[in-house]
């Protein structure tokens, strides 16, 4: 099973944050208790591996990046809907 388009979008956002902070896959692996190869598999299109929600939460703390900004677009935030419900829906979508 491959990653969904939405899962890839979230993983790419995290990769961009990693690159912005000049952190290697090895450093992310050290932070999360993964090998750099596992991080590479997560960031690759060719493998079904993805970050767990716990790992995403840890990365958001390391990157000082609000988790709602990771999962929600600016359009989502601007619509004025209940942000918690939107966030939960997006997290569920990522997890499927």
mmCIF file of C-alpha atoms in Angstrom:
data_model
loop_
_atom_site.group_PDB
_atom_site.id
_atom_site.type_symbol
_atom_site.label_atom_id
_atom_site.label_comp_id
_atom_site.label_asym_id
_atom_site.label_seq_id
_atom_site.Cartn_x
_atom_site.Cartn_y
_atom_site.Cartn_z
ATOM 1 C CA UNK A 1 0.000 0.000 0.000
ATOM 2 C CA UNK A 2 1.361 3.394 -0.977
ATOM 3 C CA UNK A 3 1.014 6.657 0.851
ATOM 4 C CA UNK A 4 -2.006 8.756 -0.021
ATOM 5 C CA UNK A 5 -1.604 12.162 -1.629
ATOM 6 C CA UNK A 6 -2.522 13.797 1.677
ATOM 7 C CA UNK A 7 0.015 11.718 3.623
ATOM 8 C CA UNK A 8 2.695 12.754 1.119
ATOM 9 C CA UNK A 9 1.679 16.374 1.526
ATOM 10 C CA UNK A 10 2.132 16.196 5.312
ATOM 11 C CA UNK A 11 5.435 14.317 5.000
ATOM 12 C CA UNK A 12 6.696 16.870 2.464
ATOM 13 C CA UNK A 13 5.795 19.731 4.795
ATOM 14 C CA UNK A 14 7.809 18.044 7.538
ATOM 15 C CA UNK A 15 10.720 17.401 5.161
ATOM 16 C CA UNK A 16 10.678 21.087 4.168
ATOM 17 C CA UNK A 17 10.760 22.094 7.837
ATOM 18 C CA UNK A 18 13.646 19.657 8.395
ATOM 19 C CA UNK A 19 15.533 21.172 5.467
ATOM 20 C CA UNK A 20 14.762 24.742 6.603
ATOM 21 C CA UNK A 21 16.400 23.911 9.925
ATOM 22 C CA UNK A 22 19.353 22.177 8.197
ATOM 23 C CA UNK A 23 18.617 18.913 10.001
ATOM 24 C CA UNK A 24 19.700 15.647 8.420
ATOM 25 C CA UNK A 25 17.593 12.512 8.216
ATOM 26 C CA UNK A 26 20.044 11.041 10.724
ATOM 27 C CA UNK A 27 19.361 13.858 13.209
ATOM 28 C CA UNK A 28 15.600 13.376 12.829
ATOM 29 C CA UNK A 29 16.118 9.652 13.300
ATOM 30 C CA UNK A 30 18.073 10.329 16.496
ATOM 31 C CA UNK A 31 15.294 12.576 17.798
ATOM 32 C CA UNK A 32 12.572 10.042 17.005
ATOM 33 C CA UNK A 33 14.515 6.883 17.828
ATOM 34 C CA UNK A 34 14.576 5.793 14.176
ATOM 35 C CA UNK A 35 17.408 5.031 11.791
ATOM 36 C CA UNK A 36 18.165 7.542 9.058
ATOM 37 C CA UNK A 37 17.133 4.773 6.633
ATOM 38 C CA UNK A 38 13.691 4.661 8.227
ATOM 39 C CA UNK A 39 13.358 8.427 7.888
ATOM 40 C CA UNK A 40 14.432 8.092 4.246
ATOM 41 C CA UNK A 41 11.753 5.453 3.694
ATOM 42 C CA UNK A 42 9.150 7.731 5.248
ATOM 43 C CA UNK A 43 10.190 10.611 2.985
ATOM 44 C CA UNK A 44 10.312 8.380 -0.116
ATOM 45 C CA UNK A 45 7.491 7.919 -2.609
ATOM 46 C CA UNK A 46 8.478 4.265 -2.984
ATOM 47 C CA UNK A 47 7.624 3.049 0.514
ATOM 48 C CA UNK A 48 4.366 2.949 2.450
ATOM 49 C CA UNK A 49 6.077 4.001 5.707
ATOM 50 C CA UNK A 50 4.810 7.207 7.259
ATOM 51 C CA UNK A 51 5.324 9.090 10.497
ATOM 52 C CA UNK A 52 3.125 8.084 13.411
ATOM 53 C CA UNK A 53 1.040 10.778 15.044
ATOM 54 C CA UNK A 54 3.345 10.649 18.072
ATOM 55 C CA UNK A 55 6.358 11.239 15.795
ATOM 56 C CA UNK A 56 4.574 14.118 14.065
ATOM 57 C CA UNK A 57 3.812 15.658 17.449
ATOM 58 C CA UNK A 58 7.488 15.357 18.454
ATOM 59 C CA UNK A 59 8.653 16.912 15.175
ATOM 60 C CA UNK A 60 6.237 19.817 15.544
ATOM 61 C CA UNK A 61 7.731 20.503 18.985
ATOM 62 C CA UNK A 62 11.298 20.305 17.600
ATOM 63 C CA UNK A 63 10.385 22.585 14.684
ATOM 64 C CA UNK A 64 8.365 24.907 16.946
ATOM 65 C CA UNK A 65 5.572 24.465 14.402
ATOM 66 C CA UNK A 66 1.914 24.392 15.489
ATOM 67 C CA UNK A 67 0.401 21.046 14.587
ATOM 68 C CA UNK A 68 -2.751 22.736 13.273
ATOM 69 C CA UNK A 69 -0.637 24.597 10.707
ATOM 70 C CA UNK A 70 0.818 21.284 9.581
ATOM 71 C CA UNK A 71 -2.532 19.610 9.014
ATOM 72 C CA UNK A 72 -4.704 22.587 8.051
ATOM 73 C CA UNK A 73 -4.292 24.927 5.109
ATOM 74 C CA UNK A 74 -4.666 28.691 5.400
ATOM 75 C CA UNK A 75 -8.005 28.256 3.610
ATOM 76 C CA UNK A 76 -9.118 25.796 6.296
ATOM 77 C CA UNK A 77 -8.154 28.248 8.999
ATOM 78 C CA UNK A 78 -9.821 31.187 7.230
ATOM 79 C CA UNK A 79 -13.168 29.424 6.779
ATOM 80 C CA UNK A 80 -13.978 30.019 10.405
ATOM 81 C CA UNK A 81 -15.109 26.454 11.049
ATOM 82 C CA UNK A 82 -14.429 24.770 14.338
ATOM 83 C CA UNK A 83 -10.672 24.299 14.086
ATOM 84 C CA UNK A 84 -10.540 21.358 16.488
ATOM 85 C CA UNK A 85 -13.045 19.398 14.431
ATOM 86 C CA UNK A 86 -11.212 20.225 11.208
ATOM 87 C CA UNK A 87 -7.932 19.210 12.770
ATOM 88 C CA UNK A 88 -9.338 15.905 13.976
ATOM 89 C CA UNK A 89 -10.783 15.202 10.512
ATOM 90 C CA UNK A 90 -7.400 15.887 8.888
ATOM 91 C CA UNK A 91 -5.522 13.761 11.404
ATOM 92 C CA UNK A 92 -7.953 10.911 10.757
ATOM 93 C CA UNK A 93 -7.415 11.363 7.012
ATOM 94 C CA UNK A 94 -3.654 11.175 7.501
ATOM 95 C CA UNK A 95 -3.990 8.027 9.593
ATOM 96 C CA UNK A 96 -6.047 6.099 7.050
#
